[in-house]
């Protein structure tokens, strides 16, 4: 009996699909699932321990809720919402142009948007520092040309938002482009033929059909912004502490792995919950009529 | 006809150019109210360009489009009292069947309960079950989707309904059914239908009048009978399926002579004004074997092959004189006594000859 089940397991294992999936599965298990499990496990360890061998406890969770971490959580969610809103307003027209209007020039725009991704994010942000700095490029130019001084917007909340919008723009733009280019032009022509104005075509046809692209862009940039760290540190200075900042200092400066783990787990759970609720409320397949 | 005495829809020397390419070359045409008019042409003949101009998605380079005597060249599609059923149907995938049908009413600001009533009426008129209202159009069959698209267009209550080959993607049997249904709906609604297709056969079934387009020019406009029996040129004659064609020149007042063999054939009509051209005889009027007895126009040949066409049988005969293939069709229940390889006689009545000038 045992012999038989071993044989059938071996037969299952020797299928080409299973064999081909082994390297990727092992890599994902070690590189992706492993650290996540470790983080969850550490969140139940007593404060300031570096081993997983202690008796599990909930003390980290209770201390996080009594502490003032809600402020950095709120900042992160607020900045993420503002960033997503701004990105949507900025990239929708660009995406529309790239999908429907620019023709062969769309490739050039794609290149221009994608090219900065080849440079390290931190270096690009330091570029912005030089630009926004008091007596920096912007301030200096304004003083020389117009004699007015923009007394350094660096180290303010708008500077952080600028950084976030700048860094995460491609992640909103490209899903929108794909979403918009999947809408057949005949649908708009048909709507127009049936009497719809430009605005009505947008509201009744284009917007609902580009919803999958919009949703994916929003979720992507929202999650990325929630976990962002460099923008608030480099462009924000001490203006705002975002939750990723707290997590980092818990792991490094404070040497309190369980505390950092608890914050990570809460962040993952919260963003997971939002995505889950969003997808449950909005059925993408139904929007584009696949079902 | 409108009070001014002009046609319902009129094209006056309409030309459309795309760069150096002339898609439509000075086309003039009058379409009357309540008519089922079909534009027929092979791909690249300009029929799609024509319908885009008529609907308002493009403007002509020169010439005028007039609806009830008013020039509508630059009136955009959403301001025209006309509407089109697209080749792709262009049903909105994110809206239900009911939502699609109600779309033009919603745009026009009709209240929801009235919209619903009209949608139910249209579902009924187009023989669609009422419970389809809440379905997604993607759950419907090809024929049902056609009807939904038509219902949506009818909901707009257009003065003219345009059709851009909406049946071309369907299988033969369904297409035949829908062609007849469309003609019924045309009769029921009394609206002006303008249909474009590459199939003259399809046009024949439905239309009151047919216009034949070729290379951006309107070659012939007429009733299905005109087009079939009195084609203006070789192209029109050959457009409706296979025909027998030979080069001929005038011999006497009522006979023509084959350019190749010198054989002469009687024709029924006076050859006034004809000097050189083509003699065209459709396979279904050709006679073979004993049936050629007493006919003035006959030829000797060898039966080369036979094809079953269902209700009819088509014979391919290779003539002795010029080694040309001739097609002859007979009803399937009237079989020929000769077999493939046998010598046969083929012929036709002078009245069945179609002569077109070169």
Coordinates of C-alpha atoms in Angstrom, one line a residue:
Chain A
X1 CA 0.0 0.0 0.0
X2 CA 2.8 2.4 1.0
X3 CA 4.7 1.2 -2.0
X4 CA 1.8 2.1 -4.3
X5 CA 1.4 5.6 -3.0
X6 CA 5.1 6.3 -3.3
X7 CA 5.0 5.1 -6.9
X8 CA 2.0 7.4 -7.7
X9 CA 3.8 10.3 -6.1
X10 CA 6.9 9.7 -8.2
X11 CA 4.7 9.4 -11.3
X12 CA 3.1 12.8 -10.4
X13 CA 6.5 14.3 -9.7
X14 CA 7.9 13.2 -13.1
X15 CA 5.3 15.1 -15.1
X16 CA 7.0 17.8 -17.2
X17 CA 4.8 20.5 -15.7
X18 CA 5.6 19.6 -12.1
X19 CA 9.3 19.3 -12.8
X20 CA 9.4 22.7 -14.6
X21 CA 7.5 24.3 -11.7
X22 CA 9.9 23.0 -9.0
X23 CA 12.7 25.7 -9.3
X24 CA 10.2 28.6 -9.3
X25 CA 8.3 27.1 -6.4
X26 CA 11.4 26.6 -4.3
X27 CA 12.6 30.1 -5.1
X28 CA 9.1 31.6 -4.1
X29 CA 9.0 29.5 -1.0
X30 CA 12.4 30.7 0.2
X31 CA 12.4 34.2 -1.2
X32 CA 8.8 35.2 -0.8
X33 CA 6.8 33.0 1.5
X34 CA 9.7 32.4 3.9
X35 CA 10.3 36.0 5.0
X36 CA 6.6 36.7 5.3
X37 CA 6.2 33.7 7.6
X38 CA 9.2 34.9 9.6
X39 CA 7.7 38.4 10.0
X40 CA 4.4 37.0 11.1
X41 CA 6.2 34.6 13.6
X42 CA 8.4 37.4 15.0
X43 CA 5.3 39.6 15.6
X44 CA 4.3 37.0 18.3
X45 CA 7.7 37.0 20.1
X46 CA 8.5 39.0 23.2
X47 CA 9.8 42.5 22.7
X48 CA 13.5 42.9 21.6
X49 CA 14.2 39.2 21.1
X50 CA 16.1 37.9 18.1
X51 CA 14.9 34.3 18.3
X52 CA 11.8 32.5 17.3
X53 CA 12.2 30.0 20.2
X54 CA 10.3 32.0 22.8
X55 CA 6.7 31.4 23.9
X56 CA 4.3 33.4 21.7
X57 CA 2.7 36.5 23.1
X58 CA 0.3 39.2 22.0
X59 CA 2.2 42.0 24.0
X60 CA 3.5 43.7 20.8
X61 CA 0.1 44.1 19.4
X62 CA -1.3 45.6 22.5
X63 CA 1.6 48.0 22.9
X64 CA 1.4 49.1 19.2
X65 CA -2.3 50.1 19.8
X66 CA -1.5 52.0 23.0
X67 CA 1.4 53.7 21.3
X68 CA 1.0 56.7 18.9
X69 CA 1.6 54.7 15.7
X70 CA -1.8 55.6 14.5
X71 CA -0.3 59.0 13.4
X72 CA 2.2 57.4 11.0
X73 CA -0.4 55.0 9.8
X74 CA -2.8 57.9 9.1
X75 CA -0.1 59.9 7.3
X76 CA 0.7 56.9 5.1
X77 CA -2.9 56.3 4.2
X78 CA -3.5 60.0 3.6
X79 CA -0.5 60.5 1.4
X80 CA -1.4 57.3 -0.5
X81 CA -4.9 58.5 -1.2
X82 CA -3.7 62.0 -2.3
X83 CA -1.1 60.4 -4.5
X84 CA -3.5 58.0 -6.1
X85 CA -6.0 60.8 -6.7
X86 CA -3.4 63.1 -8.3
X87 CA -2.0 60.3 -10.4
X88 CA -5.4 59.4 -11.7
X89 CA -6.1 63.0 -12.7
X90 CA -2.7 63.5 -14.3
X91 CA -2.2 60.2 -16.1
X92 CA -5.7 59.6 -17.5
X93 CA -5.4 62.3 -20.2
X94 CA -1.8 61.2 -21.0
X95 CA -2.9 57.5 -21.2
X96 CA -5.9 58.5 -23.4
X97 CA -3.5 60.3 -25.8
X98 CA -1.1 57.3 -25.8
X99 CA -3.8 54.8 -26.4
X100 CA -5.9 56.7 -29.0
X101 CA -4.3 59.9 -30.3
X102 CA -0.5 59.9 -30.4
X103 CA -0.2 57.1 -32.9
X104 CA 3.5 56.3 -33.5
X105 CA 4.6 59.1 -31.0
X106 CA 3.1 56.9 -28.2
X107 CA 6.3 54.8 -28.3
X108 CA 8.4 57.9 -27.7
X109 CA 6.2 58.9 -24.7
X110 CA 6.5 55.4 -23.4
X111 CA 10.2 55.6 -23.6
X112 CA 10.4 59.0 -21.9
X113 CA 8.3 57.7 -19.1
X114 CA 10.1 54.4 -18.7
X115 CA 13.7 55.8 -19.1
X116 CA 14.0 57.3 -15.6
X117 CA 13.1 53.9 -14.1
X118 CA 16.6 52.9 -15.2
X119 CA 18.1 55.3 -12.6
X120 CA 18.0 54.5 -8.9
X121 CA 15.0 56.0 -7.2
X122 CA 17.1 57.6 -4.5
X123 CA 19.3 59.4 -7.0
X124 CA 16.3 60.8 -8.8
X125 CA 14.9 62.0 -5.5
X126 CA 18.2 63.7 -4.6
X127 CA 17.9 65.4 -8.0
X128 CA 14.6 66.8 -6.8
X129 CA 16.3 67.9 -3.6
X130 CA 18.7 70.0 -5.6
X131 CA 15.8 71.4 -7.6
X132 CA 13.6 72.3 -4.6
X133 CA 16.4 73.3 -2.1
X134 CA 16.5 76.8 -0.7
X135 CA 18.8 78.7 -3.2
X136 CA 18.5 75.5 -5.3
X137 CA 17.7 75.4 -9.0
X138 CA 14.0 76.5 -8.7
X139 CA 14.5 79.1 -6.0
X140 CA 17.7 80.4 -7.6
X141 CA 16.1 80.7 -11.1
X142 CA 13.1 82.5 -9.7
X143 CA 15.3 84.9 -7.8
X144 CA 17.5 85.7 -10.9
X145 CA 14.7 85.9 -13.4
X146 CA 11.8 87.5 -11.4
X147 CA 13.4 88.6 -8.2
X148 CA 11.0 86.6 -6.1
X149 CA 12.0 83.8 -3.7
X150 CA 10.2 80.6 -3.3
X151 CA 11.6 80.0 0.2
X152 CA 12.3 76.3 -0.3
X153 CA 9.3 74.0 -0.6
X154 CA 11.8 71.2 0.3
X155 CA 11.0 69.3 3.6
X156 CA 7.2 70.0 3.4
X157 CA 4.3 67.7 2.7
X158 CA 3.7 69.0 -0.9
X159 CA 7.4 68.0 -1.6
X160 CA 6.7 64.5 -0.4
X161 CA 3.5 64.3 -2.6
X162 CA 5.5 65.6 -5.6
X163 CA 8.1 62.9 -5.0
X164 CA 5.4 60.1 -4.7
X165 CA 3.6 61.3 -7.8
X166 CA 6.8 61.5 -9.7
X167 CA 8.2 58.1 -8.7
X168 CA 4.9 56.1 -9.1
X169 CA 3.6 57.7 -12.3
X170 CA 4.5 54.8 -14.6
X171 CA 2.7 52.4 -12.3
X172 CA -0.5 54.3 -12.9
X173 CA 0.1 55.3 -16.5
X174 CA 0.8 51.9 -18.1
X175 CA -2.2 50.0 -16.7
X176 CA -4.4 52.9 -17.8
X177 CA -2.9 52.8 -21.3
X178 CA -3.6 49.1 -21.6
X179 CA -7.1 49.5 -20.2
X180 CA -7.9 52.3 -22.6
X181 CA -6.5 50.8 -25.7
X182 CA -8.6 47.7 -25.1
X183 CA -11.8 49.7 -25.8
X184 CA -12.7 49.3 -29.5
X185 CA -13.2 52.7 -31.3
X186 CA -16.4 51.4 -32.8
X187 CA -18.1 51.5 -29.4
X188 CA -17.4 55.2 -29.2
X189 CA -18.6 55.7 -32.8
X190 CA -21.7 53.8 -32.1
X191 CA -22.4 55.8 -29.0
X192 CA -21.9 59.0 -30.9
X193 CA -24.1 57.7 -33.7
X194 CA -26.8 57.1 -31.2
X195 CA -26.7 60.7 -30.2
X196 CA -24.2 60.8 -27.3
X197 CA -22.1 63.9 -26.7
X198 CA -18.4 63.7 -25.9
X199 CA -19.2 63.9 -22.2
X200 CA -21.9 61.3 -22.4
X201 CA -19.5 58.9 -24.3
X202 CA -16.9 59.4 -21.6
X203 CA -19.4 58.7 -18.8
X204 CA -21.4 55.9 -20.4
X205 CA -18.8 54.1 -22.4
X206 CA -15.2 55.0 -21.9
X207 CA -15.0 55.4 -18.1
X208 CA -16.8 52.1 -17.2
X209 CA -14.8 50.2 -19.8
X210 CA -11.5 51.6 -18.6
X211 CA -12.4 50.6 -15.0
X212 CA -10.2 47.5 -15.0
X213 CA -7.1 49.6 -15.9
X214 CA -8.1 52.3 -13.4
X215 CA -8.5 49.8 -10.6
X216 CA -5.2 48.0 -11.3
X217 CA -3.4 51.3 -11.5
X218 CA -5.0 52.6 -8.3
X219 CA -4.3 49.5 -6.3
X220 CA -0.7 49.2 -7.5
X221 CA 0.1 52.8 -6.7
X222 CA -1.8 52.8 -3.4
X223 CA 0.1 49.7 -2.1
X224 CA 3.4 51.1 -3.4
X225 CA 2.8 54.5 -1.7
X226 CA 1.8 52.8 1.6
X227 CA 5.1 51.0 1.7
X228 CA 7.2 54.0 0.5
X229 CA 10.0 55.3 2.6
X230 CA 12.5 57.3 0.5
X231 CA 10.2 60.1 -0.6
X232 CA 9.2 61.1 2.9
X233 CA 12.8 60.8 4.2
X234 CA 14.6 62.5 1.3
X235 CA 12.1 65.2 0.3
X236 CA 10.2 65.4 3.6
X237 CA 13.0 65.5 6.1
X238 CA 11.3 65.6 9.5
X239 CA 8.0 66.9 8.2
X240 CA 6.2 63.6 8.3
X241 CA 7.0 60.1 9.5
X242 CA 5.3 57.5 7.4
X243 CA 4.6 54.0 8.6
X244 CA 7.4 52.4 6.5
X245 CA 9.8 54.8 8.3
X246 CA 8.6 53.5 11.7
X247 CA 9.0 49.9 10.5
X248 CA 12.5 50.6 9.3
X249 CA 13.6 52.2 12.5
X250 CA 12.1 49.5 14.6
X251 CA 14.1 46.9 12.8
X252 CA 17.4 48.9 12.6
X253 CA 17.8 51.8 15.1
X254 CA 15.6 50.3 17.9
X255 CA 16.8 46.7 17.2
X256 CA 13.2 45.6 18.1
X257 CA 12.4 43.0 15.5
X258 CA 9.1 41.9 17.1
X259 CA 7.8 45.6 17.1
X260 CA 8.8 46.1 13.4
X261 CA 7.1 42.8 12.6
X262 CA 3.9 43.7 14.2
X263 CA 3.8 47.0 12.3
X264 CA 4.6 45.1 9.1
X265 CA 1.8 42.6 9.7
X266 CA -0.7 45.4 10.4
X267 CA 0.3 47.2 7.2
X268 CA 0.0 44.1 5.1
X269 CA -3.3 43.2 6.7
X270 CA -4.8 46.6 6.2
X271 CA -3.7 47.0 2.6
X272 CA -4.8 43.4 1.9
X273 CA -8.2 44.2 3.4
X274 CA -8.7 47.2 1.3
X275 CA -7.8 45.4 -1.9
X276 CA -10.1 42.5 -0.9
X277 CA -13.0 44.8 -0.2
X278 CA -12.5 46.7 -3.4
X279 CA -12.4 43.6 -5.5
X280 CA -15.5 42.2 -3.8
X281 CA -17.5 45.3 -4.4
X282 CA -16.3 45.8 -8.0
X283 CA -16.4 42.8 -10.3
X284 CA -13.9 43.5 -13.1
X285 CA -15.2 40.7 -15.3
X286 CA -18.7 42.0 -15.1
X287 CA -17.6 45.5 -15.9
X288 CA -16.1 44.5 -19.2
X289 CA -18.8 41.9 -19.9
X290 CA -16.7 38.8 -19.7
X291 CA -19.4 37.1 -17.6
Chain B
X1 CA -40.9 62.7 -50.9
X2 CA -40.5 66.0 -49.0
X3 CA -42.5 69.1 -49.8
X4 CA -39.7 70.7 -51.8
X5 CA -39.8 67.8 -54.3
X6 CA -36.2 66.8 -53.7
X7 CA -35.3 63.3 -52.7
X8 CA -35.2 62.1 -49.1
X9 CA -31.4 61.4 -49.2
X10 CA -29.4 62.7 -52.0
X11 CA -25.7 62.6 -52.9
X12 CA -24.6 65.2 -55.3
X13 CA -21.2 64.5 -56.9
X14 CA -19.7 63.3 -53.6
X15 CA -16.0 62.7 -53.7
X16 CA -13.8 61.5 -50.9
X17 CA -10.0 61.5 -51.1
X18 CA -7.5 60.1 -48.6
X19 CA -4.2 61.8 -49.7
X20 CA -3.7 60.8 -53.4
X21 CA -6.2 58.0 -53.1
X22 CA -9.7 58.6 -54.4
X23 CA -12.1 56.4 -52.4
X24 CA -15.2 57.9 -53.9
X25 CA -15.3 59.5 -57.3
X26 CA -18.1 62.0 -57.8
X27 CA -21.0 59.7 -56.7
X28 CA -24.5 60.9 -57.3
X29 CA -27.5 59.0 -56.0
X30 CA -31.0 59.6 -54.8
X31 CA -32.7 57.4 -52.1
X32 CA -36.4 57.7 -51.5
X33 CA -38.2 57.7 -48.2
X34 CA -39.2 54.2 -47.0
X35 CA -36.9 52.5 -49.5
X36 CA -34.7 49.5 -48.9
X37 CA -31.6 50.5 -50.8
X38 CA -28.5 48.4 -50.9
X39 CA -25.0 49.4 -51.9
X40 CA -23.0 46.5 -53.3
X41 CA -19.3 46.4 -54.1
X42 CA -16.3 44.2 -53.7
X43 CA -13.8 45.1 -50.9
X44 CA -12.0 48.3 -51.7
X45 CA -14.9 49.6 -53.8
X46 CA -15.6 52.5 -51.4
X47 CA -18.7 51.3 -49.8
X48 CA -17.4 51.6 -46.2
X49 CA -16.2 55.1 -47.0
X50 CA -19.6 55.9 -48.4
X51 CA -21.4 54.7 -45.3
X52 CA -19.0 56.6 -43.0
X53 CA -19.9 59.8 -44.9
X54 CA -23.6 59.0 -44.8
X55 CA -23.5 58.4 -41.0
X56 CA -21.4 61.4 -40.3
X57 CA -18.1 59.9 -39.2
X58 CA -16.3 61.5 -42.1
X59 CA -17.0 64.5 -44.3
X60 CA -16.8 64.5 -48.1
X61 CA -13.8 66.2 -49.9
X62 CA -16.2 67.7 -52.3
X63 CA -19.9 67.4 -53.2
X64 CA -23.0 67.5 -51.0
X65 CA -25.0 65.1 -48.9
X66 CA -28.6 66.3 -48.6
X67 CA -31.2 64.9 -46.2
X68 CA -34.6 66.2 -47.1
X69 CA -33.1 69.0 -49.1
X70 CA -30.7 70.2 -46.4
X71 CA -27.0 69.9 -46.8
X72 CA -25.6 67.7 -43.9
X73 CA -22.0 67.4 -44.9
X74 CA -20.6 68.8 -41.6
X75 CA -23.3 67.7 -39.2
X76 CA -21.5 65.3 -36.8
X77 CA -22.9 61.8 -36.3
X78 CA -24.5 62.5 -32.9
X79 CA -26.5 65.4 -34.4
X80 CA -27.8 63.4 -37.4
X81 CA -31.3 61.8 -37.3
X82 CA -29.7 58.7 -38.7
X83 CA -28.2 55.6 -37.1
X84 CA -26.1 52.6 -38.1
X85 CA -25.9 49.0 -37.3
X86 CA -22.1 48.3 -37.3
X87 CA -20.4 45.4 -38.9
X88 CA -19.0 44.5 -35.4
X89 CA -22.4 45.4 -34.0
X90 CA -20.6 47.5 -31.4
X91 CA -22.8 46.4 -28.5
X92 CA -21.7 47.8 -25.2
X93 CA -20.2 44.8 -23.3
X94 CA -20.6 46.5 -19.9
X95 CA -24.4 47.0 -20.3
X96 CA -27.2 44.5 -20.3
X97 CA -29.3 43.7 -23.3
X98 CA -31.8 46.1 -21.9
X99 CA -29.2 48.7 -21.2
X100 CA -28.0 48.5 -24.7
X101 CA -31.4 48.9 -26.2
X102 CA -32.2 51.8 -23.9
X103 CA -28.9 53.6 -24.6
X104 CA -30.2 56.1 -27.1
X105 CA -33.2 56.8 -25.0
X106 CA -31.1 57.4 -21.9
X107 CA -28.9 59.8 -23.9
X108 CA -32.0 61.6 -25.0
X109 CA -33.1 61.9 -21.3
X110 CA -36.2 59.7 -21.5
X111 CA -37.4 58.6 -18.0
X112 CA -36.6 55.1 -16.8
X113 CA -40.1 53.6 -16.8
X114 CA -40.7 54.8 -20.4
X115 CA -37.4 53.5 -21.5
X116 CA -38.2 50.1 -20.0
X117 CA -41.6 50.0 -21.8
X118 CA -40.0 50.9 -25.2
X119 CA -37.2 48.3 -24.6
X120 CA -39.8 45.6 -23.9
X121 CA -41.7 46.6 -27.1
X122 CA -38.6 46.3 -29.1
X123 CA -37.6 42.9 -27.6
X124 CA -41.0 41.7 -28.6
X125 CA -40.9 43.2 -32.1
X126 CA -37.5 41.6 -32.7
X127 CA -38.6 38.2 -31.4
X128 CA -36.3 38.2 -28.4
X129 CA -37.5 36.8 -25.1
X130 CA -38.4 39.5 -22.6
X131 CA -36.2 38.0 -19.9
X132 CA -33.2 38.8 -22.0
X133 CA -33.5 42.3 -20.6
X134 CA -31.0 41.6 -17.8
X135 CA -28.7 39.4 -19.8
X136 CA -25.2 40.4 -20.9
X137 CA -25.0 40.6 -24.7
X138 CA -22.0 38.3 -24.5
X139 CA -24.3 35.5 -23.3
X140 CA -26.4 35.8 -26.5
X141 CA -25.9 33.9 -29.8
X142 CA -24.8 35.7 -33.0
X143 CA -28.3 36.0 -34.4
X144 CA -29.6 37.4 -31.1
X145 CA -26.8 39.9 -30.9
X146 CA -27.8 41.1 -34.4
X147 CA -31.4 41.6 -33.2
X148 CA -30.2 43.5 -30.1
X149 CA -28.1 45.8 -32.3
X150 CA -31.1 46.4 -34.5
X151 CA -33.3 47.0 -31.5
X152 CA -30.9 49.6 -30.2
X153 CA -30.8 51.4 -33.5
X154 CA -34.6 51.3 -33.7
X155 CA -34.9 52.7 -30.2
X156 CA -33.1 55.8 -31.5
X157 CA -36.0 56.2 -33.9
X158 CA -33.8 57.3 -36.9
X159 CA -35.1 58.7 -40.1
X160 CA -32.6 56.4 -42.0
X161 CA -31.1 53.2 -40.7
X162 CA -27.7 52.3 -42.1
X163 CA -26.3 48.7 -42.1
X164 CA -22.6 48.0 -42.5
X165 CA -22.5 44.4 -43.5
X166 CA -23.9 43.2 -40.2
X167 CA -24.6 39.7 -41.4
X168 CA -21.2 38.9 -42.9
X169 CA -19.9 37.1 -39.9
X170 CA -22.8 34.6 -39.6
X171 CA -23.2 31.2 -41.0
X172 CA -25.1 30.7 -44.2
X173 CA -28.4 29.5 -42.8
X174 CA -28.7 32.1 -40.1
X175 CA -27.8 34.8 -42.6
X176 CA -30.6 33.7 -44.9
X177 CA -33.1 33.8 -42.0
X178 CA -32.0 37.2 -40.8
X179 CA -32.1 38.6 -44.4
X180 CA -35.7 37.8 -44.6
X181 CA -36.4 39.0 -41.1
X182 CA -34.7 42.3 -41.9
X183 CA -37.0 42.7 -44.9
X184 CA -40.0 42.0 -42.7
X185 CA -38.9 44.6 -40.2
X186 CA -38.4 47.1 -43.0
X187 CA -42.0 46.5 -44.0
X188 CA -43.2 46.7 -40.4
X189 CA -41.4 49.9 -39.5
X190 CA -41.7 51.7 -42.9
X191 CA -38.3 53.3 -42.3
X192 CA -35.7 54.0 -44.9
X193 CA -33.0 51.3 -44.8
X194 CA -29.6 51.7 -46.5
X195 CA -27.6 48.5 -46.4
X196 CA -24.1 47.8 -47.6
X197 CA -22.7 44.4 -48.5
X198 CA -20.2 42.7 -50.8
X199 CA -22.8 40.0 -51.6
X200 CA -25.1 40.8 -54.5
X201 CA -27.1 37.7 -53.6
X202 CA -27.8 39.2 -50.2
X203 CA -28.8 42.5 -51.8
X204 CA -31.1 40.8 -54.2
X205 CA -33.1 39.1 -51.4
X206 CA -33.8 42.3 -49.5
X207 CA -33.6 45.4 -51.6
X208 CA -36.0 47.6 -53.5
X209 CA -33.1 49.0 -55.3
X210 CA -29.4 48.2 -55.6
X211 CA -26.4 50.4 -56.4
X212 CA -23.3 48.8 -57.6
X213 CA -20.0 50.4 -56.6
X214 CA -16.6 49.7 -58.2
X215 CA -13.4 51.6 -57.6
X216 CA -15.3 54.5 -56.0
X217 CA -17.7 54.9 -58.9
X218 CA -21.4 54.1 -59.0
X219 CA -21.7 51.8 -62.0
X220 CA -25.3 50.9 -62.0
X221 CA -28.4 51.7 -59.9
X222 CA -31.6 49.7 -60.4
X223 CA -34.1 47.2 -59.1
X224 CA -32.8 43.6 -58.5
X225 CA -34.5 42.7 -61.8
X226 CA -32.6 45.4 -63.6
X227 CA -29.3 44.3 -62.2
X228 CA -29.8 40.7 -62.8
X229 CA -31.3 40.8 -66.3
X230 CA -30.0 44.1 -67.7
X231 CA -26.5 44.5 -66.3
X232 CA -24.7 47.6 -67.6
X233 CA -21.3 45.9 -68.0
X234 CA -19.3 42.7 -67.7
X235 CA -18.4 43.5 -64.1
X236 CA -22.0 43.8 -63.0
X237 CA -23.0 40.7 -64.9
X238 CA -20.1 38.7 -63.4
X239 CA -20.7 40.0 -59.9
X240 CA -23.8 37.7 -59.3
X241 CA -22.1 34.4 -59.5
X242 CA -20.7 32.4 -62.4
X243 CA -21.6 33.3 -66.0
X244 CA -20.6 32.2 -69.5
X245 CA -18.9 35.1 -71.3
X246 CA -17.6 35.3 -74.8
X247 CA -16.1 38.2 -76.8
X248 CA -18.4 39.1 -79.7
X249 CA -18.9 41.8 -82.4
X250 CA -22.0 42.8 -84.3
X251 CA -22.7 40.8 -87.5
X252 CA -26.2 41.7 -88.6
X253 CA -29.1 43.5 -87.0
X254 CA -30.0 40.5 -84.8
X255 CA -26.9 38.3 -84.8
X256 CA -23.4 38.6 -83.2
X257 CA -20.3 36.8 -84.2
X258 CA -17.8 35.2 -81.8
X259 CA -14.4 37.0 -82.1
X260 CA -12.5 33.8 -81.7
X261 CA -14.3 31.2 -83.8
X262 CA -16.5 33.3 -86.1
X263 CA -19.6 31.3 -85.0
X264 CA -22.7 33.5 -85.1
X265 CA -25.5 33.6 -82.5
X266 CA -28.9 35.1 -82.7
X267 CA -29.9 37.7 -80.1
X268 CA -33.5 38.8 -79.4
X269 CA -32.9 42.5 -79.3
X270 CA -32.1 45.0 -81.9
X271 CA -28.4 45.6 -82.0
X272 CA -28.7 49.4 -82.6
X273 CA -25.6 51.1 -81.2
X274 CA -23.7 47.9 -80.4
X275 CA -20.5 47.1 -82.2
X276 CA -18.2 45.1 -80.0
X277 CA -18.5 43.6 -76.5
X278 CA -19.5 40.6 -74.5
X279 CA -22.2 38.0 -74.8
X280 CA -23.2 36.8 -71.4
X281 CA -25.4 33.8 -70.7
X282 CA -26.2 32.6 -67.2
X283 CA -25.7 28.9 -66.5
X284 CA -29.3 28.4 -65.3
X285 CA -30.8 29.4 -68.7
X286 CA -28.4 27.2 -70.7
X287 CA -29.9 24.0 -72.2
X288 CA -28.0 20.7 -72.7
X289 CA -28.7 17.5 -74.6
X290 CA -32.2 16.9 -75.9
X291 CA -33.5 20.2 -74.5
X292 CA -31.5 22.2 -77.2
X293 CA -33.7 20.9 -80.0
X294 CA -34.9 23.7 -82.2
X295 CA -32.7 26.4 -80.6
X296 CA -30.9 28.7 -83.0
X297 CA -27.8 29.0 -80.8
X298 CA -26.0 25.7 -80.2
X299 CA -22.5 24.4 -79.8
X300 CA -20.9 21.0 -79.8
X301 CA -18.8 20.0 -76.9
X302 CA -17.6 17.3 -74.5
X303 CA -19.0 16.9 -71.0
X304 CA -16.0 17.7 -68.9
X305 CA -17.3 17.4 -65.3
X306 CA -20.5 17.7 -63.3
X307 CA -21.0 19.3 -59.8
X308 CA -23.9 18.7 -57.5
X309 CA -25.2 22.1 -56.2
X310 CA -28.0 20.7 -54.1
X311 CA -31.2 21.6 -55.9
X312 CA -29.4 21.8 -59.2
X313 CA -26.6 20.1 -61.0
X314 CA -23.9 22.1 -62.8
X315 CA -22.3 20.7 -65.9
X316 CA -19.0 21.9 -67.3
X317 CA -18.8 21.5 -71.0
X318 CA -15.6 22.0 -73.1
X319 CA -16.6 23.3 -76.5
X320 CA -15.1 21.8 -79.6
X321 CA -14.6 24.9 -81.6
X322 CA -12.6 27.1 -79.2
X323 CA -11.9 24.7 -76.2
X324 CA -13.7 27.0 -73.8
X325 CA -15.5 25.9 -70.6
X326 CA -19.2 26.5 -70.5
X327 CA -21.4 26.1 -67.5
X328 CA -24.9 24.7 -67.7
X329 CA -27.2 24.1 -64.8
X330 CA -30.2 21.8 -64.6
X331 CA -32.6 20.9 -61.9
X332 CA -31.3 17.9 -59.9
X333 CA -34.5 15.8 -60.5
X334 CA -34.0 16.1 -64.3
X335 CA -30.7 14.2 -64.8
X336 CA -28.7 14.1 -68.1
X337 CA -28.5 10.8 -70.0
X338 CA -24.9 11.5 -71.1
X339 CA -21.9 10.9 -68.8
X340 CA -18.6 12.7 -68.3
X341 CA -16.5 12.3 -71.5
X342 CA -19.5 12.1 -73.8
X343 CA -20.2 14.4 -76.7
X344 CA -23.1 16.8 -75.9
X345 CA -24.9 19.7 -77.5
X346 CA -25.4 22.9 -75.5
X347 CA -27.5 25.9 -76.5
X348 CA -29.7 28.8 -75.4
X349 CA -32.7 30.9 -76.5
X350 CA -31.9 34.3 -78.1
X351 CA -34.1 36.0 -75.5
X352 CA -31.7 34.8 -72.7
X353 CA -28.6 36.5 -74.2
X354 CA -27.3 39.5 -72.3
X355 CA -25.1 41.8 -74.4
X356 CA -22.9 44.4 -72.9
X357 CA -20.6 46.8 -74.7
X358 CA -16.8 46.5 -74.1

